[in-house]
Structure formats: C-alpha cells, structure tokens
Coordinates of N, CA, C and O in Angstrom, one line a residue:
X1 N -27.1 -18.5 25.1 CA -27.6 -17.3 24.5 C -28.7 -16.6 25.2 O -28.8 -15.4 25.3
X2 N -29.6 -17.5 25.7 CA -30.8 -17.0 26.4 C -30.4 -16.3 27.7 O -30.9 -15.2 28.0
X3 N -29.4 -16.8 28.4 CA -28.9 -16.2 29.6 C -28.3 -14.9 29.3 O -28.5 -13.9 30.1
X4 N -27.5 -14.7 28.2 CA -27.0 -13.4 27.9 C -28.0 -12.4 27.6 O -28.0 -11.3 28.0
X5 N -29.1 -12.8 26.8 CA -30.1 -11.9 26.5 C -30.9 -11.4 27.8 O -31.2 -10.3 28.0
X6 N -31.1 -12.4 28.7 CA -31.8 -12.0 30.0 C -30.9 -11.1 30.8 O -31.4 -10.1 31.4
X7 N -29.6 -11.4 30.9 CA -28.8 -10.5 31.7 C -28.6 -9.1 31.1 O -28.6 -8.1 31.8
X8 N -28.6 -9.0 29.8 CA -28.5 -7.7 29.1 C -29.8 -6.9 29.4 O -29.8 -5.8 29.7
X9 N -31.0 -7.6 29.3 CA -32.3 -7.0 29.5 C -32.4 -6.6 31.0 O -32.8 -5.5 31.2
X10 N -31.9 -7.4 31.9 CA -31.9 -7.0 33.3 C -31.1 -5.8 33.5 O -31.4 -4.9 34.3
X11 N -29.9 -5.7 32.9 CA -29.0 -4.5 33.0 C -29.7 -3.3 32.5 O -29.7 -2.2 33.1
X12 N -30.3 -3.4 31.3 CA -31.0 -2.3 30.7 C -32.2 -1.8 31.5 O -32.4 -0.6 31.7
X13 N -32.9 -2.7 32.1 CA -34.1 -2.3 33.0 C -33.6 -1.7 34.3 O -34.1 -0.8 34.8
X14 N -32.6 -2.3 34.9 CA -32.1 -1.9 36.2 C -31.3 -0.6 36.1 O -31.3 0.1 37.1
X15 N -30.6 -0.3 35.0 CA -29.8 0.9 34.9 C -30.6 2.1 35.2 O -30.2 2.9 36.1
X16 N -31.7 2.4 34.4 CA -32.4 3.6 34.7 C -33.0 3.6 36.1 O -33.1 4.7 36.7
X17 N -33.4 2.5 36.6 CA -34.0 2.5 38.0 C -33.0 2.9 39.0 O -33.3 3.6 39.9
X18 N -31.7 2.4 38.9 CA -30.7 2.8 39.9 C -30.3 4.2 39.6 O -29.9 4.9 40.6
X19 N -30.3 4.7 38.4 CA -29.9 6.1 38.1 C -30.9 7.0 38.7 O -30.6 8.1 39.1
X20 N -32.2 6.6 38.7 CA -33.2 7.4 39.3 C -33.2 7.4 40.8 O -33.9 8.2 41.4
X21 N -32.5 6.5 41.4 CA -32.5 6.4 42.9 C -32.2 7.6 43.6 O -33.0 8.1 44.5
X22 N -31.1 8.3 43.3 CA -30.8 9.6 44.0 C -31.7 10.7 43.6 O -32.0 11.6 44.4
X23 N -32.3 10.6 42.5 CA -33.3 11.7 42.1 C -34.6 11.6 42.9 O -35.2 12.6 43.0
X24 N -34.9 10.5 43.3 CA -36.2 10.3 44.1 C -36.0 10.4 45.6 O -36.9 10.3 46.3
X25 N -34.7 10.5 46.0 CA -34.5 10.6 47.5 C -34.8 12.0 48.0 O -34.6 13.0 47.4
X26 N -35.1 12.0 49.3 CA -35.5 13.2 50.0 C -34.8 13.2 51.4 O -34.5 12.2 52.0
X27 N -34.5 14.4 51.9 CA -33.8 14.6 53.1 C -34.8 14.4 54.3 O -35.9 15.0 54.2
X28 N -34.5 13.5 55.2 CA -35.4 13.3 56.4 C -34.7 14.1 57.5 O -33.8 13.7 58.1
X29 N -35.2 15.3 57.7 CA -34.6 16.2 58.8 C -35.6 16.3 60.0 O -35.6 17.3 60.6
X30 N -36.3 15.2 60.2 CA -37.2 15.2 61.4 C -36.4 15.2 62.7 O -36.9 15.6 63.7
X31 N -35.1 14.7 62.6 CA -34.2 14.8 63.7 C -32.8 14.9 63.1 O -32.6 14.8 61.9
X32 N -31.8 15.3 64.0 CA -30.5 15.4 63.5 C -29.9 14.1 63.0 O -29.2 14.1 62.0
X33 N -30.2 13.0 63.7 CA -29.7 11.7 63.2 C -30.3 11.3 61.9 O -29.6 10.8 61.0
X34 N -31.6 11.6 61.7 CA -32.3 11.3 60.4 C -31.7 12.1 59.3 O -31.5 11.6 58.2
X35 N -31.4 13.4 59.6 CA -30.8 14.3 58.7 C -29.4 13.7 58.2 O -29.1 13.6 57.0
X36 N -28.6 13.4 59.2 CA -27.2 12.9 58.9 C -27.3 11.6 58.1 O -26.5 11.5 57.1
X37 N -28.2 10.7 58.5 CA -28.3 9.4 57.8 C -28.7 9.6 56.3 O -28.2 9.0 55.4
X38 N -29.8 10.5 56.2 CA -30.3 10.7 54.8 C -29.3 11.4 53.9 O -29.2 11.2 52.7
X39 N -28.5 12.4 54.5 CA -27.5 13.1 53.7 C -26.4 12.1 53.3 O -26.0 12.1 52.1
X40 N -26.0 11.3 54.2 CA -24.9 10.3 53.9 C -25.4 9.3 52.8 O -24.7 9.0 51.8
X41 N -26.6 8.9 52.9 CA -27.2 7.9 51.9 C -27.3 8.6 50.6 O -26.9 8.0 49.5
X42 N -27.8 9.8 50.5 CA -27.9 10.6 49.3 C -26.5 10.8 48.7 O -26.3 10.6 47.5
X43 N -25.5 11.2 49.5 CA -24.2 11.5 49.0 C -23.6 10.2 48.4 O -22.9 10.3 47.4
X44 N -23.8 9.1 49.0 CA -23.2 7.8 48.5 C -23.8 7.4 47.1 O -23.1 6.8 46.3
X45 N -25.0 7.9 46.8 CA -25.6 7.5 45.6 C -25.4 8.6 44.5 O -25.6 8.3 43.3
X46 N -24.9 9.7 44.8 CA -24.7 10.8 43.9 C -23.3 10.6 43.1 O -22.4 10.1 43.7
X47 N -23.3 11.0 41.8 CA -22.0 11.0 41.1 C -21.1 12.1 41.7 O -21.6 13.0 42.4
X48 N -19.8 11.9 41.5 CA -18.8 12.8 42.2 C -19.1 14.3 42.2 O -19.1 14.9 43.2
X49 N -19.3 14.9 41.0 CA -19.5 16.3 40.9 C -20.8 16.8 41.6 O -20.8 17.8 42.2
X50 N -21.8 16.0 41.5 CA -23.1 16.3 42.2 C -23.0 16.2 43.7 O -23.7 17.0 44.4
X51 N -22.1 15.4 44.2 CA -21.8 15.3 45.7 C -21.3 16.7 46.1 O -21.8 17.2 47.2
X52 N -20.4 17.3 45.4 CA -19.9 18.6 45.8 C -21.0 19.7 45.7 O -21.1 20.5 46.6
X53 N -21.8 19.6 44.7 CA -22.9 20.6 44.5 C -23.8 20.5 45.7 O -24.3 21.5 46.3
X54 N -24.2 19.2 46.1 CA -25.1 19.0 47.3 C -24.4 19.6 48.5 O -25.1 20.4 49.3
X55 N -23.2 19.3 48.8 CA -22.5 19.8 50.0 C -22.5 21.3 50.1 O -22.8 22.0 51.1
X56 N -22.1 21.9 48.9 CA -22.0 23.4 48.9 C -23.4 24.0 49.0 O -23.5 25.1 49.6
X57 N -24.4 23.4 48.4 CA -25.7 24.0 48.5 C -26.3 23.9 49.9 O -27.0 24.8 50.4
X58 N -26.0 22.8 50.6 CA -26.4 22.7 52.0 C -25.8 23.8 52.9 O -26.4 24.4 53.7
X59 N -24.5 24.0 52.6 CA -23.8 25.1 53.3 C -24.4 26.5 53.0 O -24.6 27.3 53.9
X60 N -24.8 26.7 51.7 CA -25.4 27.9 51.3 C -26.7 28.2 52.0 O -27.0 29.3 52.4
X61 N -27.5 27.1 52.2 CA -28.8 27.2 52.9 C -28.5 27.7 54.3 O -29.2 28.5 54.9
X62 N -27.5 27.1 55.0 CA -27.2 27.5 56.4 C -26.7 28.9 56.4 O -27.2 29.7 57.3
X63 N -25.9 29.3 55.5 CA -25.3 30.7 55.5 C -26.5 31.7 55.3 O -26.6 32.7 55.9
X64 N -27.3 31.4 54.3 CA -28.4 32.3 54.0 C -29.4 32.4 55.1 O -29.9 33.5 55.4
X65 N -29.6 31.3 55.8 CA -30.5 31.3 57.0 C -29.9 32.2 58.1 O -30.7 32.9 58.8
X66 N -28.6 32.1 58.3 CA -27.9 32.9 59.3 C -28.1 34.4 59.0 O -28.4 35.2 59.8
X67 N -27.8 34.7 57.7 CA -27.9 36.1 57.3 C -29.3 36.7 57.5 O -29.5 37.8 57.9
X68 N -30.3 35.9 57.1 CA -31.7 36.3 57.2 C -32.1 36.5 58.6 O -32.7 37.5 59.0
X69 N -31.6 35.6 59.5 CA -32.0 35.8 60.9 C -31.3 37.0 61.5 O -31.9 37.7 62.3
X70 N -30.0 37.2 61.2 CA -29.3 38.4 61.7 C -30.0 39.7 61.2 O -30.0 40.7 61.9
X71 N -30.4 39.7 59.9 CA -31.1 40.9 59.4 C -32.4 41.2 60.1 O -32.7 42.4 60.3
X72 N -33.0 40.2 60.6 CA -34.3 40.3 61.3 C -34.1 40.5 62.8 O -35.0 40.6 63.6
X73 N -32.8 40.4 63.3 CA -32.5 40.5 64.7 C -32.8 39.2 65.5 O -32.8 39.3 66.7
X74 N -32.9 38.1 64.8 CA -33.2 36.9 65.5 C -32.0 35.9 65.4 O -30.9 36.3 65.0
X75 N -32.3 34.7 65.8 CA -31.2 33.7 65.8 C -31.7 32.6 64.9 O -32.8 32.3 64.7
X76 N -30.7 31.9 64.3 CA -30.9 30.8 63.4 C -30.2 29.6 64.0 O -29.0 29.6 64.1
X77 N -31.0 28.6 64.3 CA -30.4 27.4 64.9 C -30.5 26.2 64.1 O -31.1 26.2 62.9
X78 N -30.1 25.1 64.6 CA -30.1 23.8 63.9 C -31.6 23.4 63.6 O -31.9 22.9 62.5
X79 N -32.5 23.7 64.5 CA -33.9 23.3 64.3 C -34.5 24.1 63.2 O -35.3 23.5 62.4
X80 N -34.1 25.3 63.0 CA -34.6 26.2 61.9 C -34.0 25.6 60.6 O -34.8 25.5 59.6
X81 N -32.8 25.2 60.6 CA -32.2 24.6 59.4 C -32.8 23.3 59.0 O -33.2 23.1 57.8
X82 N -33.0 22.5 60.0 CA -33.6 21.2 59.7 C -35.1 21.3 59.2 O -35.5 20.6 58.3
X83 N -35.8 22.3 59.7 CA -37.1 22.6 59.3 C -37.1 23.0 57.8 O -38.0 22.6 57.0
X84 N -36.1 23.8 57.4 CA -36.1 24.3 56.0 C -35.7 23.2 55.0 O -36.3 23.2 53.9
X85 N -34.9 22.2 55.4 CA -34.4 21.2 54.4 C -35.2 19.9 54.5 O -35.0 19.0 53.7
X86 N -36.1 19.8 55.5 CA -36.8 18.5 55.7 C -37.7 18.3 54.5 O -38.5 19.1 54.0
X87 N -37.6 17.1 53.9 CA -38.4 16.7 52.8 C -37.9 17.1 51.4 O -38.5 16.8 50.4
X88 N -36.8 17.8 51.4 CA -36.3 18.3 50.1 C -35.5 17.2 49.4 O -34.8 16.5 50.0
X89 N -35.6 17.2 48.1 CA -34.8 16.3 47.2 C -33.6 17.1 46.7 O -33.4 18.3 47.0
X90 N -32.7 16.4 45.9 CA -31.5 17.0 45.4 C -31.8 18.3 44.7 O -31.2 19.3 44.9
X91 N -32.8 18.3 43.7 CA -33.0 19.5 42.9 C -33.5 20.6 43.8 O -33.1 21.8 43.5
X92 N -34.3 20.4 44.7 CA -34.8 21.5 45.6 C -33.7 22.0 46.5 O -33.7 23.3 46.7
X93 N -32.8 21.2 46.9 CA -31.7 21.7 47.7 C -30.8 22.6 46.9 O -30.4 23.6 47.4
X94 N -30.4 22.1 45.7 CA -29.4 22.9 44.9 C -30.0 24.2 44.3 O -29.3 25.0 43.9
X95 N -31.3 24.3 44.3 CA -31.9 25.6 43.8 C -32.6 26.3 44.9 O -33.3 27.3 44.7
X96 N -32.4 26.0 46.2 CA -33.0 26.6 47.3 C -32.7 28.1 47.4 O -33.5 28.9 47.6
X97 N -31.4 28.4 47.4 CA -30.9 29.8 47.6 C -30.8 30.5 46.2 O -30.8 31.7 46.2
X98 N -30.8 29.8 45.1 CA -30.8 30.4 43.8 C -31.7 29.6 42.9 O -31.3 28.6 42.2
X99 N -33.0 30.0 42.8 CA -33.9 29.2 42.0 C -33.6 29.2 40.5 O -34.1 28.3 39.8
X100 N -32.7 30.0 40.0 CA -32.3 30.0 38.6 C -31.4 28.8 38.3 O -31.3 28.3 37.2
X101 N -30.8 28.3 39.3 CA -29.8 27.2 39.2 C -28.4 27.5 38.7 O -27.6 26.7 38.5
X102 N -28.2 28.8 38.6 CA -26.9 29.3 38.1 C -25.8 28.9 39.1 O -24.7 28.5 38.7
X103 N -26.0 29.1 40.4 CA -25.0 28.8 41.4 C -24.7 27.3 41.4 O -23.6 26.9 41.4
X104 N -25.8 26.5 41.3 CA -25.5 25.0 41.3 C -24.7 24.7 40.0 O -23.9 23.8 40.1
X105 N -25.0 25.3 38.9 CA -24.3 25.0 37.7 C -22.8 25.4 37.8 O -21.9 24.7 37.4
X106 N -22.6 26.5 38.4 CA -21.2 27.0 38.7 C -20.5 26.0 39.6 O -19.3 25.6 39.3
X107 N -21.1 25.6 40.6 CA -20.5 24.6 41.5 C -20.2 23.3 40.8 O -19.2 22.7 41.0
X108 N -21.2 22.9 39.9 CA -21.0 21.6 39.1 C -19.8 21.8 38.2 O -19.0 20.9 38.1
X109 N -19.7 22.9 37.5 CA -18.6 23.1 36.6 C -17.3 23.1 37.3 O -16.3 22.5 36.8
X110 N -17.2 23.8 38.4 CA -16.0 23.8 39.2 C -15.6 22.4 39.7 O -14.4 22.0 39.6
X111 N -16.6 21.7 40.2 CA -16.3 20.3 40.7 C -15.9 19.4 39.6 O -15.0 18.6 39.7
X112 N -16.6 19.5 38.4 CA -16.3 18.6 37.3 C -14.9 18.9 36.8 O -14.1 17.9 36.6
X113 N -14.5 20.2 36.7 CA -13.2 20.5 36.3 C -12.1 20.0 37.2 O -11.1 19.5 36.8
X114 N -12.3 20.1 38.5 CA -11.3 19.6 39.5 C -11.3 18.1 39.6 O -10.2 17.6 39.9
X115 N -12.4 17.5 39.4 CA -12.4 16.0 39.5 C -12.0 15.2 38.3 O -11.4 14.2 38.3
X116 N -12.3 15.8 37.1 CA -12.1 15.0 35.9 C -11.2 15.6 34.8 O -11.1 15.1 33.7
X117 N -10.4 16.7 35.2 CA -9.5 17.2 34.2 C -8.3 16.3 34.1 O -7.8 15.8 35.1
X118 N -7.8 16.2 32.9 CA -6.6 15.4 32.7 C -5.3 16.1 33.2 O -5.3 17.3 33.3
X119 N -4.3 15.3 33.7 CA -3.1 16.0 34.2 C -2.4 16.7 33.0 O -2.4 16.2 31.9
X120 N -1.7 17.8 33.3 CA -1.0 18.5 32.3 C 0.5 18.2 32.5 O 1.0 18.3 33.6
X121 N 1.2 17.9 31.4 CA 2.6 17.7 31.5 C 3.4 18.9 30.9 O 2.8 19.6 30.1
X122 N 4.6 19.1 31.4 CA 5.4 20.2 30.9 C 5.7 20.0 29.4 O 6.0 20.9 28.7
X123 N 5.7 18.7 28.9 CA 6.0 18.4 27.5 C 4.9 18.6 26.6 O 5.0 18.5 25.4
X124 N 3.7 19.0 27.1 CA 2.5 19.2 26.3 C 2.6 20.5 25.6 O 2.6 21.6 26.2
X125 N 2.7 20.5 24.2 CA 2.9 21.8 23.5 C 1.6 22.7 23.6 O 1.7 23.9 23.4
X126 N 0.5 22.1 23.8 CA -0.8 22.9 23.9 C -0.9 23.6 25.2 O -1.7 24.5 25.3
X127 N -0.1 23.2 26.2 CA -0.2 23.8 27.5 C 0.1 25.3 27.5 O -0.4 26.1 28.3
X128 N 0.9 25.8 26.6 CA 1.3 27.2 26.5 C 0.8 27.9 25.2 O 1.2 29.0 25.0
X129 N 0.0 27.2 24.5 CA -0.4 27.8 23.2 C -1.4 28.9 23.3 O -1.7 29.6 22.3
X130 N -2.1 29.0 24.4 CA -3.2 30.0 24.5 C -4.5 29.5 24.1 O -5.5 30.2 24.3
X131 N -4.6 28.3 23.6 CA -5.9 27.7 23.2 C -6.6 27.2 24.5 O -5.9 26.9 25.5
X132 N -7.9 27.1 24.4 CA -8.6 26.5 25.5 C -8.3 25.0 25.6 O -8.2 24.3 24.6
X133 N -8.0 24.6 26.8 CA -7.7 23.2 27.1 C -8.7 22.6 28.0 O -9.3 23.3 28.8
X134 N -9.0 21.3 28.0 CA -9.9 20.7 28.9 C -9.6 20.9 30.4 O -10.5 20.9 31.2
X135 N -8.4 21.1 30.7 CA -8.0 21.3 32.1 C -8.2 22.8 32.6 O -8.0 23.0 33.7
X136 N -8.6 23.7 31.7 CA -8.8 25.1 32.1 C -10.0 25.1 33.0 O -11.0 24.5 32.7
X137 N -10.0 25.9 34.1 CA -11.2 26.0 34.9 C -12.3 26.8 34.3 O -12.0 27.6 33.4
X138 N -13.5 26.6 34.7 CA -14.6 27.4 34.2 C -14.5 28.8 34.6 O -13.8 29.2 35.5
X139 N -15.0 29.7 33.7 CA -14.8 31.1 33.9 C -16.2 31.8 34.3 O -17.2 31.3 34.0
X140 N -16.1 32.9 35.0 CA -17.2 33.7 35.3 C -17.6 34.4 34.0 O -16.8 34.6 33.1
X141 N -18.8 35.0 34.0 CA -19.2 35.7 32.8 C -18.3 36.9 32.6 O -17.9 37.6 33.6
X142 N -17.9 37.2 31.4 CA -17.1 38.3 31.1 C -15.6 38.1 31.4 O -14.8 39.0 31.4
X143 N -15.2 36.9 31.6 CA -13.8 36.6 31.9 C -13.2 35.6 31.0 O -13.8 34.6 30.7
X144 N -12.0 35.9 30.4 CA -11.4 35.0 29.5 C -10.2 34.3 30.3 O -10.0 34.6 31.4
X145 N -9.5 33.5 29.6 CA -8.3 32.9 30.2 C -7.3 33.9 30.7 O -6.5 33.7 31.6
X146 N -7.3 35.0 30.0 CA -6.3 36.1 30.3 C -6.8 37.3 31.0 O -6.2 38.3 31.1
X147 N -8.1 37.2 31.5 CA -8.6 38.3 32.3 C -10.0 38.7 31.7 O -10.5 38.1 30.8
X148 N -10.5 39.8 32.3 CA -11.8 40.3 31.8 C -11.8 40.7 30.3 O -10.8 41.2 29.8
X149 N -13.0 40.6 29.7 CA -13.1 40.9 28.2 C -14.0 42.0 28.0 O -14.8 41.9 27.1
X150 N -14.0 43.0 28.7 CA -14.8 44.2 28.4 C -16.3 44.0 28.2 O -16.9 44.4 27.3
X151 N -16.9 43.2 29.1 CA -18.4 43.0 29.0 C -18.8 41.9 28.1 O -20.0 41.6 28.0
X152 N -17.9 41.2 27.3 CA -18.3 40.2 26.4 C -18.8 39.0 27.3 O -18.2 38.6 28.3
X153 N -20.0 38.4 27.0 CA -20.5 37.4 27.9 C -19.6 36.2 27.9 O -19.0 35.8 26.9
X154 N -19.5 35.6 29.1 CA -18.6 34.4 29.3 C -19.2 33.2 28.6 O -20.4 33.0 28.6
X155 N -18.4 32.3 28.2 CA -18.9 31.1 27.6 C -18.2 29.9 28.3 O -17.0 29.8 28.5
X156 N -19.1 29.1 28.9 CA -18.6 27.9 29.6 C -18.2 26.9 28.5 O -19.1 26.5 27.7
X157 N -17.0 26.4 28.5 CA -16.6 25.5 27.5 C -17.4 24.2 27.4 O -17.5 23.6 26.3
X158 N -18.0 23.7 28.5 CA -18.7 22.5 28.5 C -20.1 22.7 27.9 O -20.8 21.8 27.6
X159 N -20.5 24.0 27.6 CA -21.8 24.2 27.1 C -21.8 24.7 25.6 O -22.7 25.2 25.1
X160 N -20.6 24.6 25.0 CA -20.5 24.9 23.6 C -21.2 24.0 22.7 O -21.3 22.8 23.0

C-alpha cells in the first residue's frame, strides 16, 4: 500500500513538471544547428495541435520578415531570421506576428479539428441533419456551415 501511495504521489508531482517542460523551453538560434536541435526538441515535447501551431508560426515569422525586408528594399536572410527567434519560447513564437493570439488560436482550432475529429460514416443520420457536428471545421468570423451570415459574429464551437 505504501508503494502505491508513493508511486501515485510521484506521478502527481512529476505530471505538472513534465507538462511545464515545453512551456519553459526556448529556441537556441545562436547557430543553424542549435536552432534545428532546439526546434526538434521543442516539437517532440509539444502536444499534436501545438506542434502544428509552432510550425506555422515559425513560417509566418519568416514570411513577415521577407515582406518587411522587401518593403524596405533590403534582403532577409537566415541570419536575420535566427536573430529574431533566438531565445523565444513557444508563447513568444506563436504571438510574434500577431500579438493578439488570434492567428495562433485559428491554427490551433484547425489543427485540433484535423487531428482529433471522429470519422464520419455514411450511416450516421446526424451527418446530413444540418446540426453542428464535432467533425465540422472551425469557421471564420461571420461564416456559418452554409456560408456567410450577413455580419453575424462567428462562434467557434470549442469556445461555447
């Protein structure tokens, strides 16, 4: 009984510590190799949908850097990118190009829907009923399952 209590206590104490692991990680972009290693390590510790958000956010940082450099008539290279992301953690990366976090939330919703939606069978009577189903993809603001709704704000089903 004592062994069971100790193992349960160890699990309870270790659970939050391991869950906090990816939250405390930062990108080491002092070199390309360091960047690649730290991104791979962070990706391995992230839950599935957050992995997608990280990847898309890193791509957004690159694209925005390219656009800004072109607008100024300059060039944007790997060293510029590495300088921008060096030392950033997950939260800073996903809010880098959109500090409100809306883009990251949209990426998360889309990734969650594609990774965790249940399969739909043709025999499912709810599939054609017009009701919202868990497998329906997230919508943009003002868009319903059947198209735009004349300015009515969109509701993300996971935030109801």
